[in-house]
CSV table of C-alpha atoms in Angstrom, one decimal:
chain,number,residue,atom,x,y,z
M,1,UNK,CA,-43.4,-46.5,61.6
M,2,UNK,CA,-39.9,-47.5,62.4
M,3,UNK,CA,-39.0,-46.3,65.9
M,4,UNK,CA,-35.5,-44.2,66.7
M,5,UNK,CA,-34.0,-44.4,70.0
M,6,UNK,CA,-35.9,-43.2,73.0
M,7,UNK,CA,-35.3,-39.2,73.5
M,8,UNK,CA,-38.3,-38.4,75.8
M,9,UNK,CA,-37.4,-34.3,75.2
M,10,UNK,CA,-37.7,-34.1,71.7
M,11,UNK,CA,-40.3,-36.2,71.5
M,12,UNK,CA,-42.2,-33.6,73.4
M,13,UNK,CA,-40.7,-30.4,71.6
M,14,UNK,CA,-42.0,-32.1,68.3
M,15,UNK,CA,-45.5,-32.9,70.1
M,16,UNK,CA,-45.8,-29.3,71.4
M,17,UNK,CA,-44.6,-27.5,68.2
M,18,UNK,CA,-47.4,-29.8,66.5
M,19,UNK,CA,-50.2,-29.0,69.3
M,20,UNK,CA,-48.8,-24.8,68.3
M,21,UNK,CA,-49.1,-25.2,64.9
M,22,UNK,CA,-52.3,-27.1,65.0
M,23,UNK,CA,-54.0,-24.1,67.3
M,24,UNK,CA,-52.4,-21.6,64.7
M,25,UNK,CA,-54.7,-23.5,62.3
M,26,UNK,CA,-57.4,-23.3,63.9
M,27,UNK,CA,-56.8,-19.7,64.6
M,28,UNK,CA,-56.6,-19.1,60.7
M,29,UNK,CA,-59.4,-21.1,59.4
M,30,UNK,CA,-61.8,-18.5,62.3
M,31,UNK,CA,-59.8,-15.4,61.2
M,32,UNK,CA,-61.4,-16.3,57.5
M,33,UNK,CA,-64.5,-15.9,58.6
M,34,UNK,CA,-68.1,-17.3,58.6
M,35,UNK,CA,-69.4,-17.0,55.1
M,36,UNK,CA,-67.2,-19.8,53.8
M,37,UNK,CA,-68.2,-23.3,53.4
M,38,UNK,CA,-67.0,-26.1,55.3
M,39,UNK,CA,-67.1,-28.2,52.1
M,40,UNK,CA,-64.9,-25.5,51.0
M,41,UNK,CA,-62.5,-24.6,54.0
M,42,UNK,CA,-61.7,-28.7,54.0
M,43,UNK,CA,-60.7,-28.8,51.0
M,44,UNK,CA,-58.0,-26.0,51.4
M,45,UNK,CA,-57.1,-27.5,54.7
M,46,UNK,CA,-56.5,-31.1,53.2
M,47,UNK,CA,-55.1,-29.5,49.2
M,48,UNK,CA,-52.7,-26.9,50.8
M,49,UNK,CA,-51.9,-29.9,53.8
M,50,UNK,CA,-50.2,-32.0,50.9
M,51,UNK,CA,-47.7,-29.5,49.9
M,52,UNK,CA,-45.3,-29.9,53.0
M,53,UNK,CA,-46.3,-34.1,53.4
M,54,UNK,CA,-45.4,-34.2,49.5
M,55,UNK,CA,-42.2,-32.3,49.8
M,56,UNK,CA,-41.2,-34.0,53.3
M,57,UNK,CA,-41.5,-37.7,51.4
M,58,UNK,CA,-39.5,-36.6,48.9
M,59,UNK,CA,-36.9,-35.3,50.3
M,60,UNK,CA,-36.7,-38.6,51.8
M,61,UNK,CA,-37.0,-40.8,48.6
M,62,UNK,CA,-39.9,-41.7,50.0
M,63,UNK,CA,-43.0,-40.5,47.7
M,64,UNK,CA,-43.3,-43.0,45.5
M,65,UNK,CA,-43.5,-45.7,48.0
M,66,UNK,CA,-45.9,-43.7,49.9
M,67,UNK,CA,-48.4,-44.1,47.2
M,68,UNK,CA,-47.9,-48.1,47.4
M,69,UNK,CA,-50.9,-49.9,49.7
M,70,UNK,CA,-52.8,-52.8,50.0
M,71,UNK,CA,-55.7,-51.2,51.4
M,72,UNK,CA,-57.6,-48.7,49.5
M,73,UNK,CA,-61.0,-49.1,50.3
M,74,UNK,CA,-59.3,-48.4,54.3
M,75,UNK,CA,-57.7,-45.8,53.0
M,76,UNK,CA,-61.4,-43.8,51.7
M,77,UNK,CA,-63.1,-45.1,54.5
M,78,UNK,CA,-60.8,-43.0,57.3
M,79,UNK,CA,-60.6,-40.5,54.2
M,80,UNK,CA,-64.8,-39.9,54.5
M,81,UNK,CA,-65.2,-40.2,57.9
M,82,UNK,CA,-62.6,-38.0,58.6
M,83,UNK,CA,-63.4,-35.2,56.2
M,84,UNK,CA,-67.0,-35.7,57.7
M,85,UNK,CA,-65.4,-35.2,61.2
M,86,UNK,CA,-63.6,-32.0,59.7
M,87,UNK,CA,-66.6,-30.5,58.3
M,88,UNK,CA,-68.6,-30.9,61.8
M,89,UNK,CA,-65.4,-29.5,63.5
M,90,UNK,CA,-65.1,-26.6,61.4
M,91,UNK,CA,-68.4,-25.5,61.7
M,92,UNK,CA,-68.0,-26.0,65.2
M,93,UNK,CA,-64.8,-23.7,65.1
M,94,UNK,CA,-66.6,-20.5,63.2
M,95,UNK,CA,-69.6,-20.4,65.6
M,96,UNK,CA,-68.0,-21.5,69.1
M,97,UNK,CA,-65.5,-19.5,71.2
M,98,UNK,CA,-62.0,-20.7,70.1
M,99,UNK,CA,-61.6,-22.4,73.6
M,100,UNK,CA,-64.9,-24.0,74.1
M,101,UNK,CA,-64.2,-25.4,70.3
M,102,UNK,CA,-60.7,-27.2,71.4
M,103,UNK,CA,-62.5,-28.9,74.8
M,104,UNK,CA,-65.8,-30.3,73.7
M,105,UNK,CA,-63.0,-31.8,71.0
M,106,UNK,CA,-61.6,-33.4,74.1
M,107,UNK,CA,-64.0,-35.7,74.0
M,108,UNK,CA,-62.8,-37.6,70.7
M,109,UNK,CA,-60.6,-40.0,72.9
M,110,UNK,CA,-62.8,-40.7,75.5
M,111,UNK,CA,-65.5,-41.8,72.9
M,112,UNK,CA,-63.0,-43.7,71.1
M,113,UNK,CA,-62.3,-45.8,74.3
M,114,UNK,CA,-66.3,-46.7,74.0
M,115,UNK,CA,-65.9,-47.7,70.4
M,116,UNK,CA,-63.0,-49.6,70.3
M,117,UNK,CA,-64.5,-51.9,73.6
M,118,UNK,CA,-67.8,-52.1,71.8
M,119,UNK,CA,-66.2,-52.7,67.5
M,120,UNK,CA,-62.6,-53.8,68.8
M,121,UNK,CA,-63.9,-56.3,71.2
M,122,UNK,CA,-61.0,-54.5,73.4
M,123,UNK,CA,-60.8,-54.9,77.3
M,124,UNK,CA,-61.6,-51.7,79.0
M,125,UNK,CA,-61.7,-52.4,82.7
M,126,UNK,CA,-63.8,-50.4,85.6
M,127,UNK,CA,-61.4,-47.4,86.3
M,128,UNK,CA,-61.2,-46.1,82.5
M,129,UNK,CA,-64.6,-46.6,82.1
M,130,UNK,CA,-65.2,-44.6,85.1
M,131,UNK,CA,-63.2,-42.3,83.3
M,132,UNK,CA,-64.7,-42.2,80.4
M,133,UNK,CA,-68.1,-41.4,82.2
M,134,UNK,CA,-66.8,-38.8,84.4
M,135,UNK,CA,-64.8,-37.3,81.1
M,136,UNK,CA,-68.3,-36.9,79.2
M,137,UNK,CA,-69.8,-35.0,82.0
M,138,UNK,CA,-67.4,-32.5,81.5
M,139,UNK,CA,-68.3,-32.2,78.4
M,140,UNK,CA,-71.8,-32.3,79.1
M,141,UNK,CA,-71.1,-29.5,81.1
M,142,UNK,CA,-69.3,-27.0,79.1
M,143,UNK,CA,-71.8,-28.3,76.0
M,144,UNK,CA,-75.2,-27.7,77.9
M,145,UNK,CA,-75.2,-24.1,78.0
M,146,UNK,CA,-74.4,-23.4,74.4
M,147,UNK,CA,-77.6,-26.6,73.8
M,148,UNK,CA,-80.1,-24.8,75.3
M,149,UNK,CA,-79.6,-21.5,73.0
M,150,UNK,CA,-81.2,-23.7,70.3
M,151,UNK,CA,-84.7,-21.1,69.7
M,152,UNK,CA,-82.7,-18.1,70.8
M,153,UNK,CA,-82.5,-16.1,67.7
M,154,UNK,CA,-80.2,-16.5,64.8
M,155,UNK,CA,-76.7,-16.3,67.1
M,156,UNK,CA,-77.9,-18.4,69.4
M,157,UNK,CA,-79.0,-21.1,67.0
M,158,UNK,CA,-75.5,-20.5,65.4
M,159,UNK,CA,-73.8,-21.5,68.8
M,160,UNK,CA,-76.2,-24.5,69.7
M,161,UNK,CA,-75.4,-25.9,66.3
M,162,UNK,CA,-71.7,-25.1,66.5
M,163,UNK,CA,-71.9,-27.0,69.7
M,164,UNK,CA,-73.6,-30.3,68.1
M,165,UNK,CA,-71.6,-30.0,65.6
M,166,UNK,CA,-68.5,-30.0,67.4
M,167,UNK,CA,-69.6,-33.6,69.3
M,168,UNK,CA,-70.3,-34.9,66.2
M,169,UNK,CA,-67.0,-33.9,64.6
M,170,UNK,CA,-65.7,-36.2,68.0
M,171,UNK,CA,-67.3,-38.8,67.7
M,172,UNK,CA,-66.7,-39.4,63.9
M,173,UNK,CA,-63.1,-38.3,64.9
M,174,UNK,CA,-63.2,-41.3,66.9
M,175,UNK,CA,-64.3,-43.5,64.4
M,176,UNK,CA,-61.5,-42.4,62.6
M,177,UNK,CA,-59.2,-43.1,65.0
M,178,UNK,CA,-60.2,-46.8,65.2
M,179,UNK,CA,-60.2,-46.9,61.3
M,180,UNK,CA,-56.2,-45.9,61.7
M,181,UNK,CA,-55.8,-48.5,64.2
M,182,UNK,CA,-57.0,-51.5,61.3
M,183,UNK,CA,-54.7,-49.5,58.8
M,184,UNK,CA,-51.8,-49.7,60.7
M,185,UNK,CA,-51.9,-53.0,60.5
M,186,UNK,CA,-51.0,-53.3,57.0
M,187,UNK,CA,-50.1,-49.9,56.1
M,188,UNK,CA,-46.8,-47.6,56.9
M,189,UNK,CA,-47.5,-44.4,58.5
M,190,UNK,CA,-46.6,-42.0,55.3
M,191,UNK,CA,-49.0,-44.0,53.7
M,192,UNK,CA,-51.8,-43.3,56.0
M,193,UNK,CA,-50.8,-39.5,56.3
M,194,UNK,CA,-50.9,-38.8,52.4
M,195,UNK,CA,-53.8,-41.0,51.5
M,196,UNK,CA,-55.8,-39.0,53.8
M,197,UNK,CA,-55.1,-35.8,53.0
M,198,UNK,CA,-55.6,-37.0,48.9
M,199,UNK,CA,-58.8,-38.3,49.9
M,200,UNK,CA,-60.0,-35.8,51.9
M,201,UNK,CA,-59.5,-33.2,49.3
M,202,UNK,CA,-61.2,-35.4,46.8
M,203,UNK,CA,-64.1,-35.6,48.8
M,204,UNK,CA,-64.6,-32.1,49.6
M,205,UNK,CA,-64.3,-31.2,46.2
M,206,UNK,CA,-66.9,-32.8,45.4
M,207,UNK,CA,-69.1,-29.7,47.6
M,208,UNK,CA,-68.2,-27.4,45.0
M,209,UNK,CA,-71.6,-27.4,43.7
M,210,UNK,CA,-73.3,-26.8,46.4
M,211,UNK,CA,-72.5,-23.3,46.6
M,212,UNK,CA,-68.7,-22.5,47.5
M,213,UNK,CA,-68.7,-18.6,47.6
M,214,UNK,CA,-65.7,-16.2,46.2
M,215,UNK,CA,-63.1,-15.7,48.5
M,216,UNK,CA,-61.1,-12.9,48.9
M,217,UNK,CA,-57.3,-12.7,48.5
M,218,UNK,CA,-56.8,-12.5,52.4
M,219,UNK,CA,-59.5,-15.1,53.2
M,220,UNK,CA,-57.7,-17.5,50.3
M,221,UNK,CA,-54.6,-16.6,52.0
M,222,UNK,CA,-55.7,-17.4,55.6
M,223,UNK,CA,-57.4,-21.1,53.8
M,224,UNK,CA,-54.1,-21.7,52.4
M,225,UNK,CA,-52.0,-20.6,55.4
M,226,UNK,CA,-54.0,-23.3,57.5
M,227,UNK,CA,-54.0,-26.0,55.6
M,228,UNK,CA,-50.1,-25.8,54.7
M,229,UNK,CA,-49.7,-25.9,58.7
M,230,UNK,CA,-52.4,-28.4,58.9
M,231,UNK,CA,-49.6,-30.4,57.2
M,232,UNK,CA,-46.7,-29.3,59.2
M,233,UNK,CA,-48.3,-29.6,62.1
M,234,UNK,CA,-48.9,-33.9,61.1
M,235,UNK,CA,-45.5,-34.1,60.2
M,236,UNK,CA,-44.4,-33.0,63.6
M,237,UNK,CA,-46.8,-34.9,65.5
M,238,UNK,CA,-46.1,-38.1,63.6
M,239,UNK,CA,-42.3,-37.6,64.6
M,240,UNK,CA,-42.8,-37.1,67.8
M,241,UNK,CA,-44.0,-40.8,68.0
M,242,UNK,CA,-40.7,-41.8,66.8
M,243,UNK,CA,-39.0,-40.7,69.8
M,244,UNK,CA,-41.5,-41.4,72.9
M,245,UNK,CA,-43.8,-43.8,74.0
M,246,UNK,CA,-47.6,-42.6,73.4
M,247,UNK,CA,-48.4,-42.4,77.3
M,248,UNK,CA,-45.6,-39.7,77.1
M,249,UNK,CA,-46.3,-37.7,74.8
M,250,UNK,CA,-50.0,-37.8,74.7
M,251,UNK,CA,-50.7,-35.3,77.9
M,252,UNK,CA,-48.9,-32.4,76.0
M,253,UNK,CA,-52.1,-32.4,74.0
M,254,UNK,CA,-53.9,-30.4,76.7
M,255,UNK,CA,-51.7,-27.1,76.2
M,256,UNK,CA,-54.1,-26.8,73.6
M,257,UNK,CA,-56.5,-25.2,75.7
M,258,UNK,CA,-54.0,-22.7,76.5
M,259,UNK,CA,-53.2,-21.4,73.8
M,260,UNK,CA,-56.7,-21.6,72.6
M,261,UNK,CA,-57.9,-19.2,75.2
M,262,UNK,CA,-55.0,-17.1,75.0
M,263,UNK,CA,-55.9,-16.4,70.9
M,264,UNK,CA,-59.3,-16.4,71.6
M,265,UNK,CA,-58.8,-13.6,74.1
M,266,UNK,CA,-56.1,-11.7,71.9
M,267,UNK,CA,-57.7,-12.3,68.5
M,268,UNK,CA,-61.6,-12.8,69.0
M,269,UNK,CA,-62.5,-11.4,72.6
M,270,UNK,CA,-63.2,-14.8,73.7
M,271,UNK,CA,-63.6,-14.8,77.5
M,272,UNK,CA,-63.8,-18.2,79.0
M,273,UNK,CA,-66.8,-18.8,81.1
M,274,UNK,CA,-66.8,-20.5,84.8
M,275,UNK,CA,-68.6,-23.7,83.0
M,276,UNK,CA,-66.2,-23.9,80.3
M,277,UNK,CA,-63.1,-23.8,82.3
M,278,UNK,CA,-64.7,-26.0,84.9
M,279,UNK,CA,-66.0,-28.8,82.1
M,280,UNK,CA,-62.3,-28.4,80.7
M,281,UNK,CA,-60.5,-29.4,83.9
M,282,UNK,CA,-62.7,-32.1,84.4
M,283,UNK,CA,-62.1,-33.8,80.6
M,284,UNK,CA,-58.8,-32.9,81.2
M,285,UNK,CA,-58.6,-35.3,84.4
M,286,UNK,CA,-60.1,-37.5,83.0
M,287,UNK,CA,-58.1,-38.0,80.0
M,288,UNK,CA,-54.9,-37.7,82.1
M,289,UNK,CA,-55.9,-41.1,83.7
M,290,UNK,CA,-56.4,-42.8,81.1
M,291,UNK,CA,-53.5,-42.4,79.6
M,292,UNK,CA,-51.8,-42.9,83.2
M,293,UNK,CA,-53.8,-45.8,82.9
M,294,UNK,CA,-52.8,-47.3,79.6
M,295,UNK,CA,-49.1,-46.3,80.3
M,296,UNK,CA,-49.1,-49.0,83.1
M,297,UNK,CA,-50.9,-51.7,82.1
M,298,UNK,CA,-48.7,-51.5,79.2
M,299,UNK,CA,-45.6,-52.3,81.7
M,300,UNK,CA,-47.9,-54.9,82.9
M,301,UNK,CA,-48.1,-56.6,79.5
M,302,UNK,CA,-44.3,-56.3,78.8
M,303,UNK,CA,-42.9,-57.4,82.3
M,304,UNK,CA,-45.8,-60.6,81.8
M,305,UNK,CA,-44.2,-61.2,78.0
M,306,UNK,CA,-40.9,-61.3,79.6
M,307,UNK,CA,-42.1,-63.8,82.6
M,308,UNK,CA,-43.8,-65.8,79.7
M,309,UNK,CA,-40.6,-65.7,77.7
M,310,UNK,CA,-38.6,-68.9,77.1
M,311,UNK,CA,-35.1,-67.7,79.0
M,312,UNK,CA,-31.4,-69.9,77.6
């Protein structure tokens, strides 16, 4: 990714348009309802995703490069994981409360703190693993009520697996994450963004025979609506990187949860619960100083590279 000159604001219009877009998403792929598969909802989400990413790259004489890398096994690694991840997620989406769906996803970059210490060999010191810890008990506790409904009739079941499901959309999400960091090693950031969303519809295509149903015309619509801002919404977000350091940027994430519950009110009756919203602030936190964390040992590292620096 080549890097443009600081402008902290738009950095964080482009990461809050993204974080909109993305819960408008979200919002659409629930509002199609709970018959669909999620082998088939990814692969509207990641088809219909490539249509802006596509256009976007070629407006900038870009596509054709795009499709150059040295890393395609990378490439369908992050590509199955992260339609894995998608699948659990989306499950999680249709049988959750839109709100409680976005938090317990909070816990993707708290888990991928754990992975990357344990794969990367990384350094992660006493006070983010504390936060780490204290990050997964609030998800723990907006989780555990929806894990005990396993037994509790037919809904119930629904919710306790939409739960699970949701923690294991994380954690693979995680994995991805790490898988992104190795990519970007070798491989330019349009690259990464339209590999995936090839691969991902690839590999959710290959469901079809495990029993997509017949959509309607409004529930195709809604499928293709999402993915399309699916695609958007990674354009913007990728920008906003341009623009901002990480550490910046990164806590505009959490208005998420806003807008989550406000839809989930407006469009589904969703009512937040005491646990939820408790479990939320707490991952929230959490998260918060991580980042706050990161941000300044990353001015440590920088101000120590300039002491080591060779000066004349």
């Amino acid at each position: 990714m080549e890097f443009a000159e600081q402008q902290p604001m738009k950095a964080i219009f482009l990461k809050v348009s993204s974080v909109v877009i993305f819960v408008c998403m979200s919002t659409l792929i629930k509002a199609a309802g709970k018959d669909i598969t999620t082998g088939q909802i990814t692969f509207y989400r990641s088809a219909f995703a490539m249509v802006p990413i596509v256009l976007f790259l070629a407006a900038r004489g870009e596509l054709v490069a795009s499709f150059r890398t040295r890393n395609l096994p990378g490439h369908l690694a992050r590509g199955f994981v992260g339609i894995v991840s998608m699948s659990f997620g989306f499950y999680g989406l249709i049988h959750l409360p839109l709100p409680e769906a976005i938090a317990i996803g909070y816990a993707m970059p708290l888990i991928a703190v754990m992975i990357a210490a344990v794969f990367l060999k990384e350094t992660v010191g006493i006070y983010r693993w504390s936060a780490v810890l204290v990050g997964l008990l609030g998800v723990s506790i907006i989780t555990f009520p929806r894990l005990t409904l396993f037994g509790e009739g037919a809904v119930g079941m629904a919710e306790a697996l939409g739960a699970a499901a949701v923690l294991a959309s994380a954690t693979l999400g995680a994995v991805a994450m790490v898988l992104v960091r190795k990519l970007v090693q070798t491989e330019k950031t349009p690259t990464i963004v339209l590999y995936f969303s090839l691969s991902a519809a690839v590999f959710s295509l290959a469901t079809l025979p495990f029993g997509w149903v017949e959509l309607s015309g409004m529930a195709l619509t809604l499928l293709a609506l999402a993915g399309f801002c699916g695609g958007v919404a990674q354009l913007l977000l990728t920008a906003s990187y341009r623009y901002a350091d990480v550490s910046t940027i990164a806590p505009f994430e959490y208005t998420s949860i806003v807008l989550g519950m406000m839809f989930g009110y407006l469009l589904f009756d969703d009512i937040p619960t005491l646990t939820m919203l408790v479990g939320t602030t707490i991952v929230i936190s959490a998260g918060i100083f991580i980042i706050v964390r990161e941000h300044r040992l990353g001015l440590q590292r920088k101000a120590a590279r300039r002491h080591l620096t060779p000066q004349g």
